[in-house]
């Protein structure tokens, strides 16, 4: 392929003490692609996100964004280069308004300096006005524009998730990492979220890497899926291939047998259910 | 409704008028002879406390990092300004006292700011209690260092003697000049807090990890805020030195710093107007309680404790007092919510308008 992939990760790995949380992680994501990253609890999915955003320094391997080497960079540098993320446990600026949450992420798009802020130069007003407009435009995609002046902490759960995505988009990224965006959402909210994800893909033409336990969502929207288990990639390919892959099924069912926790059992159940559904569809 | 709300420009004018009225009041008090030296001294102390508290609030309330070393910076500024002032006189450089005052406090502030950066870079890697202890230690170090520098004791410079109070500083701090310095300080802090910088700093307070994931250079911003706080603390120190005429190293210690933290908490974390009010109230209160003579500080403590029990978020919480908004409410009979909506409509394109609106909507929500 002539075009440069947006993300290329090679042999990424990290060790915490004696625990090999991620091992030999390879991935390429092309422009406009939506790739799923799945795996049982504790498989290392969030750790991959932390590696890709510079929260953790990989002990092995390298990764590139648009051909630019990223490892060793600090989080804010990676974000400015074009990788933005959301968090598994929502992290909003709770005491700030919805609009301010987005404006914070727009910070790098401003060009006025301290002097401009202090003397309230025309440039200050122009930029603040422009960013306000942009923020509202962005919130509109998520149908949050009516809540722009609400304190983020007071938003309903689904809206908080969406605001987090909006804020990530405001950084002007090329690659968006979504960590379980549908977690804790009811079916209507999930449906709504799906629509949002599709809209932003069409609108911004960005690449998305999605961690999700909701298998129906993953199977529906992802073009490719990579499966992690105990830090290793056990499968990767098209959704149909993954759904049929015996390794994947056993990884999910295997953890089921260990009977670790209720969440895993439920996820395992989801996976097989979704797999079955897919099979019927294909048939 | 739309037409009745004050526009941005009008709001600024209203604020300017408000400040002018305040200054007029100050002049009236001083010129009419209603104020003796004692009252003027309290007014001066109020101004110094306002500068200290508002600038400290930037670090403690807006950035959310507890520091206990503000008086260390204040004394760096104070001693620098005092010694520079003495040096200018000793060298026989002819200079207008006000010019000398302004020059020395500015230099003192810059030196304090440099120390702020030097201390901030390593210290701000720590959080909460650890940062508090580090900064507390910093203040103590400054105290001990000042105690041991010959030039910082006695009459200062080459005639100095370590371990003594620095005396004989020209008392060239003029109340009117200091008033305007205080106004400028507060305005600068407001402009900073209500810009992309202030937003970024608040974001760090709310969630540091999310802030860096939003592309903010957290370390840089923290050190920046710390340096700004140190600058204004140094400025206040320079004023203090040239108002008091003498300095003791003990003032750099943690006790006095804690006092300013109390003022910040009392006024409301993150509320600059709250800090102004609490700085004034808590400066006047111990004086007003002089009637109780021996039990003065006890009464002061009791007032603080009782207040904090019934209003733990401080006088203003995170709400900011705004004269234009008050006028909107009274003159145009816009309810808070109404004012917010009108402001959004009128300033539809202006972010400052909406932040103001948001701020005004906030307490309304709390009351409901
Ligand atoms: N900072 C850390 N120090 C030590 N161990 C860690 C650290 N971060 C993650 N781990 C471990 O790495 C493993 C992978 O964790 P990770 O959070 O990436 O899993 P996950 O796939 O996101 O799981 P879940 O589906 O529950 O979110 C876990 O065993 C976890 O305990
Ligand atoms: Mg996770």
XYZ file of C-alpha atoms and ligand atoms in Angstrom:
683
model
C 0.000 0.000 0.000
C 1.392 3.339 -1.035
C -0.281 5.355 1.652
C 1.406 5.651 5.008
C -0.506 3.944 7.815
C -1.730 6.290 10.537
C -0.501 4.023 13.287
C 2.195 1.425 13.101
C 3.208 -0.422 16.249
C 5.955 -3.003 16.229
C 6.767 -5.483 18.958
C 5.455 -3.190 21.685
C 5.794 -4.654 25.132
C 5.791 -3.588 28.748
C 6.633 -5.364 31.962
C 5.360 -4.324 35.378
C 7.614 -5.947 37.922
C 7.260 -9.592 37.021
C 4.075 -9.153 34.996
C 4.303 -9.032 31.245
C 1.211 -6.876 30.706
C 1.652 -6.492 26.940
C 3.908 -8.597 24.782
C 4.897 -8.299 21.131
C 2.015 -6.059 20.177
C 1.867 -5.308 16.457
C -0.742 -3.234 14.725
C -1.258 -1.041 11.712
C -4.222 1.242 11.308
C -4.880 3.080 8.064
C -6.612 6.355 7.504
C -10.337 6.185 8.127
C -10.204 2.692 9.544
C -12.048 1.537 12.631
C -10.263 -1.257 14.393
C -11.476 -3.140 17.445
C -9.279 -4.287 20.309
C -10.928 -6.929 22.433
C -10.004 -9.460 25.038
C -11.023 -10.713 28.466
C -10.589 -8.538 31.551
C -6.990 -7.863 32.416
C -5.831 -8.824 28.925
C -3.840 -5.613 28.585
C -6.101 -3.507 26.363
C -6.003 -0.380 28.485
C -2.282 -0.866 28.894
C -1.929 -0.724 25.099
C -3.743 2.614 25.165
C -1.457 3.839 27.905
C 1.539 2.842 25.803
C 0.196 4.558 22.716
C -0.443 7.789 24.613
C 2.875 7.925 26.395
C 1.437 7.304 29.854
C 3.716 4.275 30.102
C 7.052 4.002 28.346
C 7.236 0.701 26.457
C 10.005 -1.585 27.652
C 10.237 -2.999 24.114
C 9.233 -2.054 20.627
C 8.373 1.134 18.816
C 5.403 2.873 17.323
C 4.877 5.560 14.722
C 2.092 7.995 14.059
C 1.918 8.966 10.425
C 5.561 7.930 10.048
C 6.710 9.952 13.048
C 8.271 7.948 15.849
C 6.292 8.378 19.027
C 7.817 6.336 21.776
C 9.659 8.263 24.420
C 7.348 11.230 23.967
C 5.348 12.657 26.826
C 1.585 12.364 26.834
C 0.925 15.939 25.784
C 3.424 15.617 22.942
C 1.765 12.470 21.678
C -1.624 14.160 21.925
C -0.417 17.213 20.023
C 1.075 14.912 17.399
C -2.370 13.425 16.899
C -3.352 10.575 19.208
C -6.254 11.319 21.552
C -8.097 9.016 23.866
C -10.977 8.520 26.233
C -10.778 6.716 29.537
C -12.356 3.543 30.786
C -13.360 5.357 33.976
C -14.653 8.660 32.718
C -12.284 11.521 33.400
C -13.932 14.859 32.843
C -13.061 18.273 34.220
C -15.932 17.949 36.622
C -16.133 21.450 38.022
C -15.990 23.024 34.591
C -18.810 23.470 32.147
C -19.378 21.191 29.185
C -18.170 23.893 26.821
C -15.073 24.590 28.895
C -14.214 20.896 28.821
C -14.044 21.100 25.052
C -12.276 24.467 25.068
C -9.499 23.035 27.230
C -8.760 20.517 24.518
C -8.803 23.333 21.938
C -6.005 25.009 23.887
C -3.383 24.260 21.273
C -5.494 25.754 18.499
C -5.326 29.138 20.189
C -2.414 31.344 19.289
C -2.785 34.285 21.666
C -0.260 34.488 24.447
C -0.253 35.775 27.975
C -0.025 39.377 26.775
C -3.057 38.881 24.598
C -4.984 37.482 27.526
C -3.969 40.277 29.878
C -4.624 43.159 27.521
C -7.630 41.497 25.909
C -6.324 42.206 22.441
C -8.606 41.951 19.405
C -6.881 38.657 18.660
C -7.942 37.367 22.070
C -11.584 38.170 21.403
C -11.464 36.873 17.860
C -9.971 33.553 18.895
C -12.191 33.117 21.924
C -15.235 33.759 19.747
C -14.056 31.375 17.083
C -13.279 28.629 19.585
C -16.631 29.107 21.246
C -18.305 28.606 17.882
C -16.184 25.553 17.131
C -16.901 24.073 20.548
C -20.636 24.468 20.063
C -20.373 22.964 16.583
C -18.565 19.982 18.013
C -21.049 19.583 20.849
C -23.851 19.666 18.308
C -22.608 16.406 16.788
C -23.169 14.808 20.151
C -26.426 16.685 20.749
C -24.843 18.299 23.782
C -25.039 21.921 22.618
C -28.055 22.561 24.837
C -26.004 21.502 27.848
C -22.992 23.655 26.979
C -23.209 25.706 30.164
C -23.948 22.774 32.467
C -21.301 21.682 34.895
C -19.786 18.449 33.588
C -20.312 16.635 36.885
C -24.065 17.133 36.538
C -24.381 15.426 33.164
C -26.129 12.078 32.873
C -23.806 9.149 32.419
C -24.289 8.690 28.686
C -23.697 12.388 28.067
C -20.483 12.257 30.095
C -19.187 9.501 27.853
C -20.067 11.524 24.790
C -18.482 14.663 26.183
C -15.277 12.750 26.717
C -15.268 11.773 23.051
C -16.043 15.352 22.032
C -13.154 16.591 24.116
C -10.820 14.046 22.550
C -11.949 15.187 19.090
C -11.211 18.792 20.008
C -7.508 18.009 20.254
C -7.570 17.687 16.475
C -6.274 14.151 16.417
C -5.607 11.710 13.580
C -6.134 8.612 15.685
C -8.816 8.303 18.318
C -8.549 5.674 21.033
C -11.848 4.807 22.692
C -11.659 2.753 25.870
C -14.966 0.975 26.397
C -17.155 3.906 25.373
C -20.339 1.880 25.742
C -19.562 0.533 29.205
C -22.471 1.070 31.543
C -24.736 2.383 28.802
C -28.229 1.119 28.168
C -29.144 -0.162 24.673
C -30.623 3.184 23.577
C -27.521 5.062 24.687
C -25.322 2.506 22.959
C -27.327 2.920 19.765
C -26.893 6.677 20.068
C -23.170 6.264 20.605
C -22.857 4.038 17.554
C -24.448 6.750 15.488
C -22.001 9.291 16.897
C -19.010 7.114 16.111
C -20.165 6.680 12.543
C -20.798 10.402 12.190
C -17.378 11.418 13.429
C -15.689 8.870 11.187
C -17.489 10.233 8.155
C -17.045 13.827 9.182
C -13.435 13.854 10.317
C -12.030 10.939 8.319
C -10.004 9.853 11.311
C -8.843 6.415 12.351
C -10.338 4.875 15.466
C -9.112 2.133 17.738
C -11.921 0.847 19.888
C -11.815 -1.243 23.046
C -15.208 -2.666 23.777
C -16.772 -5.528 25.650
C -20.115 -5.074 23.940
C -19.609 -7.640 21.185
C -22.579 -6.648 19.107
C -21.180 -3.120 18.924
C -17.696 -4.349 18.031
C -18.916 -6.784 15.398
C -21.156 -4.098 13.940
C -18.776 -1.218 13.506
C -15.229 -2.563 13.361
C -13.575 -3.343 10.063
C -10.871 -5.371 11.705
C -10.468 -6.800 15.175
C -7.444 -7.753 17.196
C -7.823 -9.993 20.222
C -5.563 -9.854 23.271
C -5.274 -12.418 26.016
C -2.710 -12.210 28.797
C -0.965 -9.436 26.898
C -0.505 -11.428 23.714
C -2.310 -11.087 20.436
C -4.140 -14.354 19.937
C -6.017 -13.412 16.810
C -6.587 -10.593 14.392
C -8.676 -10.233 11.286
C -12.123 -9.457 9.993
C -15.032 -9.601 12.430
C -16.372 -12.819 10.881
C -12.996 -14.501 11.176
C -12.685 -13.461 14.793
C -16.168 -14.660 15.594
C -15.278 -18.101 14.282
C -11.797 -18.267 15.722
C -11.630 -21.147 18.223
C -8.772 -19.477 20.143
C -10.880 -16.405 20.737
C -13.865 -18.405 21.850
C -11.759 -20.436 24.234
C -10.055 -17.321 25.587
C -13.418 -15.949 26.542
C -14.854 -19.282 27.659
C -11.564 -20.196 29.322
C -11.763 -17.249 31.613
C -15.341 -18.293 32.169
C -14.185 -21.637 33.538
C -11.710 -19.923 35.860
C -14.752 -18.151 37.182
C -12.750 -14.997 37.920
C -15.526 -12.503 38.259
C -19.039 -11.844 37.194
C -18.052 -9.245 34.613
C -15.951 -11.729 32.728
C -18.661 -14.305 32.711
C -21.080 -11.826 31.313
C -18.606 -10.719 28.677
C -17.920 -14.302 27.709
C -21.613 -14.850 27.343
C -21.913 -11.740 25.223
C -19.133 -12.872 22.971
C -20.654 -16.205 22.188
C -24.076 -14.724 21.783
C -22.732 -12.175 19.359
C -20.793 -14.897 17.575
C -23.908 -16.947 17.161
C -25.776 -13.953 15.880
C -23.096 -13.257 13.341
C -23.155 -16.835 12.121
C -26.836 -16.698 11.514
C -26.398 -13.451 9.649
C -23.724 -14.885 7.443
C -25.633 -18.025 6.712
C -34.260 40.965 27.736
C -31.594 40.865 25.112
C -31.129 44.606 24.956
C -31.155 45.108 28.697
C -28.096 43.035 29.541
C -24.828 44.920 29.715
C -22.482 44.370 26.817
C -18.905 43.297 27.300
C -17.547 46.813 26.926
C -20.132 48.219 29.300
C -19.202 45.555 31.834
C -15.599 46.640 31.739
C -16.628 50.249 32.132
C -18.825 49.342 35.106
C -15.886 47.564 36.735
C -13.616 50.533 36.087
C -16.179 52.875 37.600
C -16.487 50.568 40.600
C -12.748 50.684 41.170
C -12.686 54.455 40.760
C -15.450 54.803 43.342
C -13.473 52.609 45.698
C -10.444 54.795 45.208
C -12.531 57.896 45.776
C -13.730 56.396 49.020
C -10.175 55.648 50.076
C -9.143 59.209 49.257
C -12.107 60.614 51.146
C -11.207 58.597 54.219
C -7.567 59.589 54.106
C -7.892 63.246 53.086
C -10.781 64.144 55.368
C -8.674 63.304 58.337
C -11.052 60.528 59.336
C -8.115 58.147 59.163
C -5.209 58.336 61.528
C -1.937 56.507 60.994
C -3.380 53.423 62.611
C -6.311 53.217 60.178
C -4.032 53.933 57.231
C -1.766 51.158 58.421
C -4.668 48.736 58.465
C -5.650 49.806 54.953
C -2.093 49.235 53.784
C -2.011 45.814 55.431
C -5.317 45.029 53.724
C -3.804 45.820 50.320
C -0.786 43.615 51.018
C -3.053 40.808 52.226
C -5.223 41.140 49.120
C -2.199 40.764 46.847
C -0.912 37.810 48.843
C -4.249 36.035 49.101
C -5.438 36.467 45.519
C -2.106 35.358 44.103
C -1.912 32.442 46.522
C -5.429 31.472 45.518
C -4.185 30.998 41.972
C -1.980 28.148 43.195
C -4.119 26.785 46.011
C -7.623 27.331 44.679
C -7.383 27.478 40.900
C -4.524 25.035 40.382
C -5.463 23.015 43.455
C -1.953 22.608 44.871
C -1.550 23.298 48.565
C 1.576 25.312 49.313
C 2.706 26.644 52.667
C 5.678 28.671 51.541
C 4.147 31.880 50.251
C 5.778 33.994 52.942
C 9.156 32.585 51.963
C 8.632 34.227 48.584
C 7.184 37.301 50.202
C 10.313 37.742 52.297
C 12.610 37.142 49.340
C 10.823 40.034 47.659
C 10.859 42.068 50.851
C 14.556 41.712 51.578
C 15.525 42.165 47.928
C 13.496 45.343 47.651
C 14.717 46.690 50.990
C 18.377 46.037 50.261
C 18.108 47.426 46.750
C 16.443 50.524 48.128
C 19.263 50.926 50.639
C 21.820 50.352 47.896
C 20.302 53.065 45.718
C 20.453 55.486 48.613
C 23.986 54.418 49.575
C 25.225 54.923 46.020
C 23.749 58.371 46.104
C 21.636 57.788 43.012
C 19.089 60.562 42.773
C 15.668 59.037 42.365
C 12.099 59.998 43.021
C 10.867 57.963 46.043
C 7.880 56.608 44.153
C 10.101 55.562 41.252
C 12.478 53.924 43.704
C 9.554 52.200 45.392
C 8.175 50.868 42.113
C 11.597 49.796 40.861
C 12.547 47.997 44.064
C 9.289 46.125 44.503
C 9.427 45.049 40.865
C 12.979 43.761 41.215
C 12.008 42.000 44.440
C 9.079 40.387 42.655
C 11.274 39.201 39.791
C 13.771 37.653 42.194
C 10.952 35.920 44.094
C 9.617 34.699 40.757
C 12.990 33.196 39.831
C 13.024 31.376 43.149
C 9.468 30.284 42.431
C 10.584 28.664 39.200
C 13.617 27.039 40.803
C 11.582 25.633 43.677
C 8.540 24.850 41.551
C 10.250 22.607 39.015
C 11.244 19.903 41.508
C 8.502 20.535 44.093
C 5.545 20.367 41.714
C 6.313 16.755 40.892
C 4.758 16.100 44.261
C 1.137 16.437 45.254
C -0.994 17.244 48.256
C 0.647 16.751 51.618
C 4.080 16.218 50.123
C 3.999 19.490 48.236
C 2.726 21.264 51.339
C 5.616 19.912 53.378
C 8.217 20.721 50.718
C 7.025 24.319 50.446
C 6.811 24.582 54.215
C 10.415 23.444 54.341
C 11.291 26.028 51.707
C 9.917 28.845 53.846
C 11.940 27.624 56.803
C 15.085 27.469 54.680
C 14.547 31.054 53.600
C 14.085 32.046 57.219
C 17.300 30.365 58.306
C 19.255 31.724 55.354
C 18.048 35.249 56.027
C 19.040 34.843 59.646
C 22.576 34.019 58.607
C 23.273 36.586 55.915
C 25.076 39.571 57.454
C 23.716 41.959 54.826
C 20.161 40.960 55.752
C 20.510 41.999 59.364
C 21.047 45.149 61.390
C 21.130 48.212 59.237
C 21.936 46.111 56.212
C 24.444 46.018 53.336
C 28.063 46.270 54.465
C 27.128 47.368 57.987
C 24.888 44.368 58.463
C 25.058 41.791 61.201
C 23.602 38.308 60.891
C 20.716 37.251 63.104
C 19.230 40.688 63.560
C 16.182 42.392 62.200
C 16.816 44.526 59.145
C 16.051 48.082 60.148
C 16.172 51.538 58.723
C 14.350 50.779 55.484
C 12.944 53.934 53.946
C 9.204 53.944 54.475
C 8.294 55.107 51.017
C 5.221 52.953 50.447
C 2.388 55.317 49.614
C -1.144 54.081 50.251
C -2.539 55.412 46.959
C 0.259 53.857 44.939
C -0.183 50.585 46.788
C -3.923 50.706 46.149
C -3.332 50.915 42.408
C -0.729 48.154 42.528
C -3.310 45.989 44.266
C -5.885 46.831 41.595
C -3.455 45.987 38.809
C -2.528 42.716 40.514
C -6.132 41.632 40.869
C -6.954 42.647 37.294
C -3.966 40.737 35.941
C -4.929 37.644 37.929
C -8.489 37.904 36.640
C -7.377 38.239 33.042
C -5.127 35.247 33.478
C -7.798 33.141 35.139
C -10.365 34.000 32.469
C -8.343 33.032 29.444
C -7.216 29.809 27.870
C -4.507 29.709 30.521
C -6.955 29.843 33.390
C -9.078 27.170 31.769
C -6.043 24.939 31.376
C -5.069 25.472 35.003
C -8.568 24.625 36.206
C -8.495 21.509 34.057
C -5.324 20.395 35.818
C -7.031 20.932 39.156
C -9.987 18.799 38.103
C -8.048 15.947 36.519
C -4.366 15.992 35.810
C -4.346 12.835 33.712
C -7.196 14.008 31.531
C -5.506 17.399 31.224
C -2.361 15.912 29.760
C -4.502 13.642 27.588
C -6.080 16.850 26.253
C -2.687 18.059 25.137
C -1.799 20.297 28.072
C 1.785 20.501 29.221
C 0.906 20.011 32.862
C 4.384 20.539 34.283
C 4.871 23.801 32.417
C 1.515 25.185 33.477
C 2.048 24.240 37.109
C 5.425 25.923 37.237
C 3.959 28.944 35.432
C 1.237 29.338 38.045
C 3.687 28.788 40.856
C 5.984 31.441 39.383
C 3.129 33.929 39.011
C 2.121 33.386 42.626
C 5.717 33.824 43.730
C 6.023 37.012 41.675
C 3.081 38.679 43.346
C 4.114 37.394 46.766
C 7.484 39.059 46.155
C 5.690 42.224 45.088
C 3.663 42.218 48.291
C 6.877 41.652 50.222
C 8.509 44.704 48.681
C 5.532 46.799 49.675
C 5.527 45.335 53.171
C 9.214 46.077 53.667
C 8.877 49.702 52.641
C 5.740 50.179 54.665
C 7.051 48.603 57.876
C 10.558 49.978 57.710
C 11.979 46.846 59.297
C 11.993 43.119 58.566
C 12.531 40.009 60.626
C 13.398 36.640 59.103
C 10.792 34.922 61.294
C 8.100 36.339 59.019
C 9.252 33.943 56.279
C 8.282 30.924 58.376
C 5.265 28.700 58.074
C 3.101 30.462 60.652
C 2.488 33.538 58.554
C 2.106 31.429 55.389
C -0.606 29.410 57.081
C -2.386 32.660 57.812
C -2.658 33.406 54.098
C -3.821 29.878 53.342
C -6.554 30.440 55.930
C -7.557 33.606 54.094
C -7.773 31.698 50.813
C -9.884 28.942 52.312
C -12.052 31.454 54.164
C -12.755 33.384 50.980
C -13.446 30.324 48.902
C -11.035 28.199 46.895
C -10.709 29.503 43.380
C -12.737 32.656 43.974
C -10.538 35.724 43.559
C -13.251 38.077 44.739
C -13.731 35.814 47.743
C -10.019 36.150 48.457
C -10.231 39.934 48.294
C -13.092 39.995 50.756
C -11.568 37.492 53.151
C -8.168 39.194 53.064
C -9.840 42.442 54.101
C -12.151 40.868 56.682
C -9.458 38.735 58.289
C -7.049 41.653 58.421
C -9.570 43.928 60.070
C -11.112 41.307 62.350
C -8.170 40.865 64.746
C -7.907 44.651 64.939
C -11.610 45.050 65.570
C -11.343 42.437 68.302
C -8.764 44.491 70.188
C -11.491 45.280 72.692
C -11.136 41.722 73.921
C -7.432 42.403 74.476
C -6.019 39.145 75.822
C -8.714 36.986 74.301
C -8.346 38.608 70.891
C -6.683 35.721 69.067
C -8.942 33.252 70.820
C -11.982 35.129 69.566
C -10.455 35.254 66.101
C -9.966 31.491 66.122
C -13.475 30.875 67.364
C -14.899 33.024 64.565
C -12.883 31.025 62.034
C -13.884 27.652 63.423
C -17.565 28.515 63.646
C -17.546 29.961 60.157
C -15.853 26.911 58.678
C -18.357 24.603 60.359
C -21.313 26.417 58.857
C -19.782 27.354 55.538
C -16.951 24.972 54.735
C -16.684 26.167 51.127
C -15.689 29.655 52.292
C -17.507 32.951 51.865
C -17.965 32.708 48.107
C -17.241 29.061 47.367
C -16.055 29.100 43.782
C -18.444 31.886 42.840
C -17.096 35.260 41.734
C -18.718 38.518 42.668
C -19.373 40.662 39.609
C -20.503 44.259 39.644
C -21.884 44.222 36.068
C -23.948 41.151 36.870
C -25.270 42.734 40.027
C -26.330 45.764 38.003
C -27.909 43.496 35.423
C -29.908 41.914 38.173
C -30.982 45.052 39.949
C -31.459 47.544 37.138
C -32.707 45.270 34.422
C -34.429 42.896 36.776
C -32.819 39.971 35.083
C -32.890 36.939 37.297
C -29.621 35.097 37.426
C -30.873 32.486 35.002
C -32.367 35.199 32.834
C -29.123 37.126 32.826
C -27.325 33.986 31.801
C -29.655 33.343 28.905
C -29.610 36.950 27.820
C -25.864 37.007 28.000
C -25.648 33.934 25.817
C -28.009 35.477 23.335
C -26.307 38.856 23.346
C -22.789 37.561 23.415
C -23.736 34.498 21.434
C -20.355 34.695 19.823
C -18.403 35.863 22.865
C -16.889 33.223 25.054
C -16.250 35.601 27.887
C -19.944 36.345 27.837
C -20.798 32.717 28.215
C -18.215 31.996 30.855
C -19.683 34.866 32.764
C -23.108 33.445 32.133
C -21.968 30.039 33.264
C -20.535 31.523 36.397
C -23.759 33.277 37.152
C -25.796 30.194 36.439
C -23.679 28.161 38.812
C -24.732 29.628 42.152
C -28.301 29.669 40.938
C -28.043 25.937 40.455
C -26.558 25.502 43.879
C -29.295 27.446 45.539
C -32.006 25.499 43.797
N 0.637 0.407 36.366
C 0.525 -0.919 36.488
N 1.305 -1.587 37.354
C 1.199 -2.918 37.491
N 0.364 -3.689 36.794
C -0.451 -3.086 35.899
C -0.405 -1.674 35.705
N -1.319 -1.343 34.755
C -1.892 -2.504 34.393
N -1.375 -3.564 35.066
C -1.749 -4.956 34.909
O -1.697 -5.256 33.540
C -2.738 -6.148 33.199
C -3.542 -5.583 32.062
O -4.352 -4.543 32.560
P -5.296 -3.678 31.635
O -5.883 -2.623 32.479
O -4.558 -3.237 30.445
O -6.402 -4.707 31.226
P -7.665 -4.496 30.288
O -7.512 -5.416 29.139
O -7.867 -3.085 29.985
O -8.813 -5.048 31.224
P -10.310 -4.533 31.421
O -11.139 -5.193 30.399
O -10.656 -4.994 32.794
O -10.286 -3.050 31.308
C -3.538 -6.411 34.465
O -3.116 -7.616 35.017
C -3.166 -5.255 35.346
O -3.241 -5.606 36.685
Mg -9.205 -1.657 30.477
